[in-house]
Tab-separated table of C-alpha atoms in Angstrom:
chain	number	residue	atom	x	y	z
A	1	MET	CA	-191.364	37.406	81.477
A	2	ALA	CA	-189.235	37.198	78.325
A	3	TRP	CA	-190.849	33.890	77.508
A	4	VAL	CA	-194.302	35.462	77.014
A	5	ASN	CA	-195.038	35.839	73.320
A	6	TYR	CA	-195.310	39.494	72.253
A	7	ARG	CA	-197.978	38.802	69.642
A	8	ARG	CA	-200.148	36.906	72.137
A	9	LEU	CA	-200.040	39.899	74.471
A	10	GLN	CA	-201.349	42.005	71.593
A	11	TYR	CA	-204.121	39.493	70.974
A	12	PHE	CA	-205.065	39.428	74.660
A	13	LEU	CA	-205.323	43.220	74.845
A	14	ALA	CA	-207.256	43.299	71.578
A	15	VAL	CA	-209.917	41.087	73.164
A	16	VAL	CA	-209.928	43.264	76.300
A	17	ASP	CA	-210.318	46.479	74.294
A	18	ALA	CA	-212.764	45.161	71.687
A	19	GLY	CA	-214.946	43.341	74.207
A	20	THR	CA	-215.528	40.189	72.143
A	21	LEU	CA	-213.469	37.598	70.285
A	22	THR	CA	-215.323	38.389	67.072
A	23	ALA	CA	-214.570	42.115	67.191
A	24	ALA	CA	-210.963	41.506	68.290
A	25	ALA	CA	-210.396	38.998	65.466
A	26	GLU	CA	-211.494	41.635	62.954
A	27	GLU	CA	-209.231	44.197	64.592
A	28	VAL	CA	-206.079	42.051	64.470
A	29	HIS	CA	-206.991	40.420	61.134
A	30	ILE	CA	-206.984	36.763	62.112
A	31	ALA	CA	-209.744	34.131	62.223
A	32	GLN	CA	-211.703	33.889	65.454
A	33	PRO	CA	-210.774	30.206	66.117
A	34	ALA	CA	-207.085	31.077	65.677
A	35	LEU	CA	-207.440	34.004	68.086
A	36	SER	CA	-209.147	31.760	70.633
A	37	ARG	CA	-206.253	29.272	70.396
A	38	GLN	CA	-203.709	32.051	70.912
A	39	ILE	CA	-205.508	33.217	74.074
A	40	LYS	CA	-205.588	29.661	75.449
A	41	THR	CA	-201.882	29.273	74.692
A	42	LEU	CA	-201.156	32.497	76.560
A	43	GLU	CA	-203.107	31.222	79.551
A	44	ARG	CA	-201.015	28.025	79.531
A	45	GLU	CA	-197.807	30.054	79.354
A	46	LEU	CA	-198.888	32.225	82.278
A	47	LYS	CA	-200.474	29.340	84.182
A	48	ILE	CA	-203.524	31.493	84.973
A	49	SER	CA	-207.020	31.825	83.545
A	50	LEU	CA	-207.514	35.218	81.931
A	51	PHE	CA	-211.137	34.872	80.801
A	52	GLU	CA	-214.212	32.947	81.841
A	53	SER	CA	-217.311	32.240	79.770
A	54	ARG	CA	-220.624	33.795	80.747
A	55	GLY	CA	-223.209	32.767	78.209
A	56	ASN	CA	-221.920	33.926	74.840
A	57	ARG	CA	-219.459	36.373	76.364
A	58	LEU	CA	-215.884	36.195	77.612
A	59	VAL	CA	-215.325	38.059	80.872
A	60	LEU	CA	-211.993	38.820	82.505
A	61	THR	CA	-211.208	36.854	85.629
A	62	GLN	CA	-209.750	38.656	88.633
A	63	ALA	CA	-206.293	37.501	87.538
A	64	GLY	CA	-207.084	38.726	84.025
A	65	HIS	CA	-208.015	42.180	85.343
A	66	GLU	CA	-204.765	42.384	87.260
A	67	PHE	CA	-202.737	41.215	84.251
A	68	VAL	CA	-204.066	43.933	81.901
A	69	PRO	CA	-201.829	46.813	83.133
A	70	LEU	CA	-198.813	44.503	83.217
A	71	ALA	CA	-199.503	43.396	79.634
A	72	ARG	CA	-199.747	47.022	78.522
A	73	HIS	CA	-196.440	47.885	80.199
A	74	LEU	CA	-194.773	44.860	78.605
A	75	LEU	CA	-195.946	45.929	75.149
A	76	VAL	CA	-194.758	49.500	75.696
A	77	GLU	CA	-191.349	48.267	76.855
A	78	THR	CA	-191.071	45.904	73.888
A	79	ARG	CA	-191.996	48.629	71.393
A	80	SER	CA	-189.556	51.015	73.065
A	81	ALA	CA	-186.799	48.419	72.859
A	82	GLU	CA	-187.470	47.852	69.140
A	83	GLU	CA	-187.503	51.593	68.451
A	84	ALA	CA	-184.376	52.126	70.549
A	85	VAL	CA	-182.528	49.511	68.500
A	86	GLY	CA	-183.575	51.384	65.368
A	87	TYR	CA	-182.293	54.599	66.925
A	88	LEU	CA	-178.950	52.977	67.764
A	89	ARG	CA	-178.718	51.626	64.222
A	90	THR	CA	-179.453	54.925	62.441
A	91	GLY	CA	-178.436	57.501	65.044
A	92	ARG	CA	-181.718	59.417	64.709
A	93	VAL	CA	-185.326	59.297	65.877
A	94	THR	CA	-187.370	58.817	62.733
A	95	THR	CA	-190.950	58.819	64.067
A	96	LEU	CA	-192.819	60.121	67.115
A	97	MET	CA	-196.459	59.365	67.906
A	98	VAL	CA	-198.238	62.182	69.768
A	99	ALA	CA	-201.661	61.856	71.400
A	100	ALA	CA	-203.689	65.050	71.852
A	101	THR	CA	-207.247	66.310	71.815
A	102	ALA	CA	-208.770	67.096	68.427
A	103	ALA	CA	-208.732	70.825	69.255
A	104	SER	CA	-205.009	70.759	70.114
A	105	ILE	CA	-204.174	68.894	66.915
A	106	ARG	CA	-206.131	71.373	64.798
A	107	SER	CA	-204.958	74.484	66.641
A	108	PHE	CA	-201.210	74.022	66.739
A	109	VAL	CA	-199.882	70.440	66.523
A	110	ALA	CA	-200.721	69.875	62.847
A	111	PRO	CA	-199.694	73.431	61.826
A	112	PHE	CA	-196.392	72.859	63.631
A	113	ILE	CA	-195.841	69.551	61.813
A	114	ALA	CA	-196.129	71.438	58.517
A	115	THR	CA	-193.037	73.491	59.487
A	116	THR	CA	-190.811	70.458	60.131
A	117	GLY	CA	-188.393	69.050	57.566
A	118	PRO	CA	-187.141	65.674	56.310
A	119	SER	CA	-184.359	65.600	58.904
A	120	ASP	CA	-186.871	65.983	61.758
A	121	PRO	CA	-188.829	63.083	63.251
A	122	ALA	CA	-192.071	62.408	61.406
A	123	ILE	CA	-194.720	63.368	63.966
A	124	LEU	CA	-197.853	61.233	63.782
A	125	THR	CA	-200.949	62.143	65.803
A	126	ARG	CA	-203.617	60.177	67.601
A	127	THR	CA	-206.818	61.855	68.787
A	128	SER	CA	-207.802	61.282	72.409
A	129	SER	CA	-210.175	62.787	74.940
A	130	HIS	CA	-208.469	64.557	77.820
A	131	PHE	CA	-209.885	61.915	80.195
A	132	GLU	CA	-208.023	59.091	78.425
A	133	ILE	CA	-204.967	60.897	77.161
A	134	GLU	CA	-202.504	59.584	79.757
A	135	ASP	CA	-203.615	56.021	79.042
A	136	SER	CA	-202.394	56.598	75.475
A	137	LEU	CA	-198.845	56.283	76.798
A	138	LEU	CA	-199.639	52.618	77.422
A	139	HIS	CA	-201.121	52.190	73.949
A	140	GLY	CA	-198.141	52.917	71.730
A	141	VAL	CA	-197.771	56.716	71.769
A	142	ASP	CA	-194.462	58.348	72.616
A	143	CYS	CA	-195.823	61.512	74.221
A	144	ILE	CA	-199.028	63.421	74.911
A	145	VAL	CA	-200.197	67.016	74.781
A	146	SER	CA	-202.560	67.417	77.719
A	147	PRO	CA	-204.897	70.298	78.664
A	148	ILE	CA	-204.753	69.170	82.296
A	149	ALA	CA	-201.718	68.690	84.513
A	150	PRO	CA	-200.271	65.193	83.886
A	151	SER	CA	-199.377	62.794	86.671
A	152	SER	CA	-196.288	63.734	88.640
A	153	GLY	CA	-194.542	60.494	87.676
A	154	LEU	CA	-194.240	61.586	84.037
A	155	ALA	CA	-191.566	63.726	82.410
A	156	ILE	CA	-193.255	67.053	81.614
A	157	THR	CA	-192.592	70.232	79.642
A	158	ARG	CA	-195.115	73.042	80.003
A	159	LEU	CA	-196.285	74.571	76.752
A	160	GLY	CA	-198.178	77.517	78.229
A	161	GLY	CA	-201.839	78.461	78.060
A	162	ILE	CA	-204.116	78.493	75.039
A	163	ALA	CA	-206.878	81.072	75.217
A	164	LEU	CA	-210.570	80.296	75.350
A	165	SER	CA	-212.067	82.585	72.698
A	166	ALA	CA	-215.597	83.874	72.168
A	167	TYR	CA	-216.629	83.883	68.498
A	168	VAL	CA	-219.332	86.050	66.937
A	169	ALA	CA	-220.572	86.814	63.432
A	170	ALA	CA	-218.800	89.548	61.489
A	171	THR	CA	-222.008	91.618	61.744
A	172	HIS	CA	-222.218	91.356	65.533
A	173	PRO	CA	-221.837	94.716	67.360
A	174	TRP	CA	-218.683	93.490	69.138
A	175	ALA	CA	-217.081	92.741	65.771
A	176	LEU	CA	-218.227	96.028	64.235
A	177	GLN	CA	-216.772	97.892	67.224
A	178	GLY	CA	-213.442	96.119	66.745
A	179	ARG	CA	-213.420	94.811	70.293
A	180	ARG	CA	-210.691	92.395	71.359
A	181	GLU	CA	-212.038	91.238	74.723
A	182	VAL	CA	-215.363	90.381	76.320
A	183	THR	CA	-216.073	89.630	79.970
A	184	VAL	CA	-217.915	86.617	81.299
A	185	HIS	CA	-220.587	89.035	82.591
A	186	GLU	CA	-221.212	90.327	79.073
A	187	LEU	CA	-221.382	86.824	77.652
A	188	CYS	CA	-224.131	85.797	80.057
A	189	SER	CA	-226.750	87.960	78.336
A	190	ASN	CA	-226.222	86.114	75.032
A	191	HIS	CA	-227.169	82.728	73.639
A	192	LEU	CA	-223.952	80.770	74.170
A	193	ILE	CA	-222.742	77.787	72.163
A	194	LEU	CA	-220.502	75.927	74.611
A	195	PRO	CA	-218.431	72.756	74.678
A	196	SER	CA	-219.978	69.901	76.648
A	197	ARG	CA	-219.393	69.579	80.374
A	198	HIS	CA	-216.918	66.786	79.607
A	199	SER	CA	-214.402	69.296	78.186
A	200	VAL	CA	-211.697	71.148	80.083
A	201	SER	CA	-212.567	74.469	78.427
A	202	ARG	CA	-216.181	74.177	79.623
A	203	ARG	CA	-214.967	73.443	83.128
A	204	ILE	CA	-212.797	76.578	83.070
A	205	PHE	CA	-215.698	78.712	81.864
A	206	ASP	CA	-218.111	77.252	84.422
A	207	ASP	CA	-215.568	77.909	87.186
A	208	ALA	CA	-215.328	81.548	86.074
A	209	LEU	CA	-219.126	81.845	86.195
A	210	SER	CA	-219.201	80.290	89.648
A	211	GLN	CA	-216.526	82.608	91.000
A	212	ALA	CA	-218.386	85.607	89.597
A	213	GLY	CA	-221.685	84.365	91.040
A	214	ILE	CA	-223.503	84.544	87.694
A	215	SER	CA	-225.276	82.134	85.340
A	216	VAL	CA	-226.223	81.864	81.664
A	217	ASP	CA	-229.865	81.803	80.586
A	218	LYS	CA	-229.591	80.178	77.170
A	219	ILE	CA	-227.029	77.512	76.260
A	220	SER	CA	-226.548	75.111	73.365
A	221	GLU	CA	-223.860	72.433	73.644
A	222	CYS	CA	-221.653	71.450	70.710
A	223	GLU	CA	-218.834	68.898	70.921
A	224	ASP	CA	-217.004	70.060	67.783
A	225	GLY	CA	-215.087	73.334	67.848
A	226	GLN	CA	-215.269	73.945	64.108
A	227	THR	CA	-219.042	73.491	64.143
A	228	THR	CA	-219.211	75.958	67.033
A	229	LEU	CA	-217.328	78.511	64.930
A	230	ALA	CA	-219.588	77.875	61.938
A	231	LEU	CA	-222.703	78.434	64.064
A	232	ALA	CA	-221.242	81.636	65.494
A	233	ALA	CA	-220.264	82.894	62.028
A	234	ALA	CA	-223.829	82.265	60.871
A	235	GLY	CA	-225.216	84.362	63.737
A	236	HIS	CA	-226.777	81.557	65.780
A	237	GLY	CA	-225.096	82.676	68.999
A	238	VAL	CA	-221.749	83.356	70.659
A	239	GLY	CA	-219.479	80.319	70.434
A	240	LEU	CA	-216.733	79.459	72.910
A	241	SER	CA	-213.826	77.418	71.608
A	242	THR	CA	-210.037	77.053	71.660
A	243	ASP	CA	-210.028	76.490	67.884
A	244	GLN	CA	-208.349	79.052	65.675
A	245	PRO	CA	-210.551	81.489	63.649
A	246	MET	CA	-212.281	80.200	60.522
A	247	TYR	CA	-215.478	80.676	58.499
A	248	GLY	CA	-215.233	84.431	59.076
A	249	ALA	CA	-216.092	84.118	62.780
A	250	TYR	CA	-214.740	87.048	64.800
A	251	PRO	CA	-212.674	86.116	67.902
A	252	LEU	CA	-212.539	87.859	71.272
A	253	SER	CA	-210.548	86.912	74.354
A	254	VAL	CA	-212.750	85.957	77.311
A	255	THR	CA	-211.817	87.729	80.533
A	256	THR	CA	-212.880	87.933	84.139
A	257	ASP	CA	-213.284	91.232	85.974
A	258	ALA	CA	-210.040	90.676	87.903
A	259	GLN	CA	-207.635	93.605	87.909
A	260	ASP	CA	-204.537	91.395	87.702
A	261	SER	CA	-203.849	91.220	83.958
A	262	SER	CA	-201.947	87.934	84.307
A	263	SER	CA	-205.090	86.114	85.443
A	264	ARG	CA	-207.839	87.926	83.540
A	265	ILE	CA	-207.819	85.891	80.316
A	266	LEU	CA	-209.445	82.457	80.501
A	267	GLN	CA	-207.100	79.831	79.123
A	268	LEU	CA	-206.177	76.161	79.233
A	269	GLN	CA	-202.720	75.247	80.491
A	270	LEU	CA	-201.042	72.794	78.122
A	271	HIS	CA	-198.296	70.274	78.824
A	272	MET	CA	-196.299	67.741	76.835
A	273	ALA	CA	-195.537	64.580	78.821
A	274	TRP	CA	-193.839	61.227	78.271
A	275	LEU	CA	-192.716	58.201	80.240
A	276	PRO	CA	-189.434	58.667	82.123
A	277	GLY	CA	-186.609	56.724	80.543
A	278	HIS	CA	-188.077	56.890	77.027
A	279	PHE	CA	-185.243	56.297	74.559
A	280	ALA	CA	-186.273	59.413	72.577
A	281	ALA	CA	-186.745	61.642	75.643
A	282	GLU	CA	-184.389	64.360	74.395
A	283	ALA	CA	-185.987	64.396	70.940
A	284	ILE	CA	-189.434	64.701	72.542
A	285	ARG	CA	-188.260	67.542	74.773
A	286	GLN	CA	-186.830	69.397	71.788
A	287	VAL	CA	-190.113	68.980	69.898
A	288	ALA	CA	-191.984	70.359	72.930
A	289	LEU	CA	-189.738	73.426	73.038
A	290	ARG	CA	-190.175	73.987	69.312
A	291	ILE	CA	-193.960	73.685	69.592
A	292	ARG	CA	-193.912	76.219	72.412
A	293	ASP	CA	-191.836	78.636	70.326
A	294	PHE	CA	-193.962	77.996	67.253
A	295	THR	CA	-197.202	78.857	69.004
A	296	ARG	CA	-195.610	81.959	70.486
A	297	ASP	CA	-194.418	83.108	67.063
A	298	ARG	CA	-197.804	82.366	65.490
A	299	LYS	CA	-199.477	84.502	68.184
A	300	ILE	CA	-201.644	81.590	69.259
A	301	THR	CA	-202.265	82.912	72.732
A	302	LEU	CA	-199.841	80.865	74.756
A	303	ALA	CA	-198.548	82.358	77.970
A	304	ASN	CA	-196.653	81.573	81.142
A	305	SER	CA	-194.338	79.108	79.369
A	306	ALA	CA	-191.787	77.417	81.602
A	307	GLU	CA	-189.903	74.170	81.933
A	308	ALA	CA	-191.240	71.779	84.561
């Protein structure tokens, strides 16, 4: 497929992702008529129809649907080839793009980046939900930090587990008592400020409630971890988040009543993953190991670290 124009593949996927020619034209910074001509040229090159008109909308044909993943793979391979040539020319990986959730970026990815130097790859970040994070590998990122186990076909390094913390105001009895842990049973009698049910941390907490056979009477949902901490610091309830302490909120580890200390603390298991055969695979692996060590040194509660 070397004869397929790289730029036209970008234009095609821009239309797919944006949903309309108008929005895609704004995204790729060309006039809509020019974008339309590029799509038609691509269809002639492929000898298939990618879109069909339905009223004022363009809709993917069946062939178009089937071509989307192939187009994404072709773009990834082309970008990788260009970056690999740069690596061969200079002898070093200059830039790595990492996709992660907003909480992971705030908690340890960005703080880790601040410890790197000019001779290290410049690590750029892209925010993604955990549901879409693997797809980021087909949208120009070099590696991902995932709070759920990645697909087995990826190269993976485990980073360990980041604790789910309960946050209270500095005047809360738990803070005044200097407590370090609180059980899920104790939390249930409080007004809890929880992540939405779309988050991995909420799923872990709900599973712990289910296993204990208990429920919570009063819940408020908040998508943003920093807002959760602010609400907790202001005394509006007990917030659950993986974010690091701020605003004076007091953190406690959340535990089950299990006697086995290795499984008592609720935590998310984190992994760094990338596509096998990536030209910068060794550089990515080294970054993963350094992030793991960094979080361990910073006492961000990461545990059970091991190479996959």
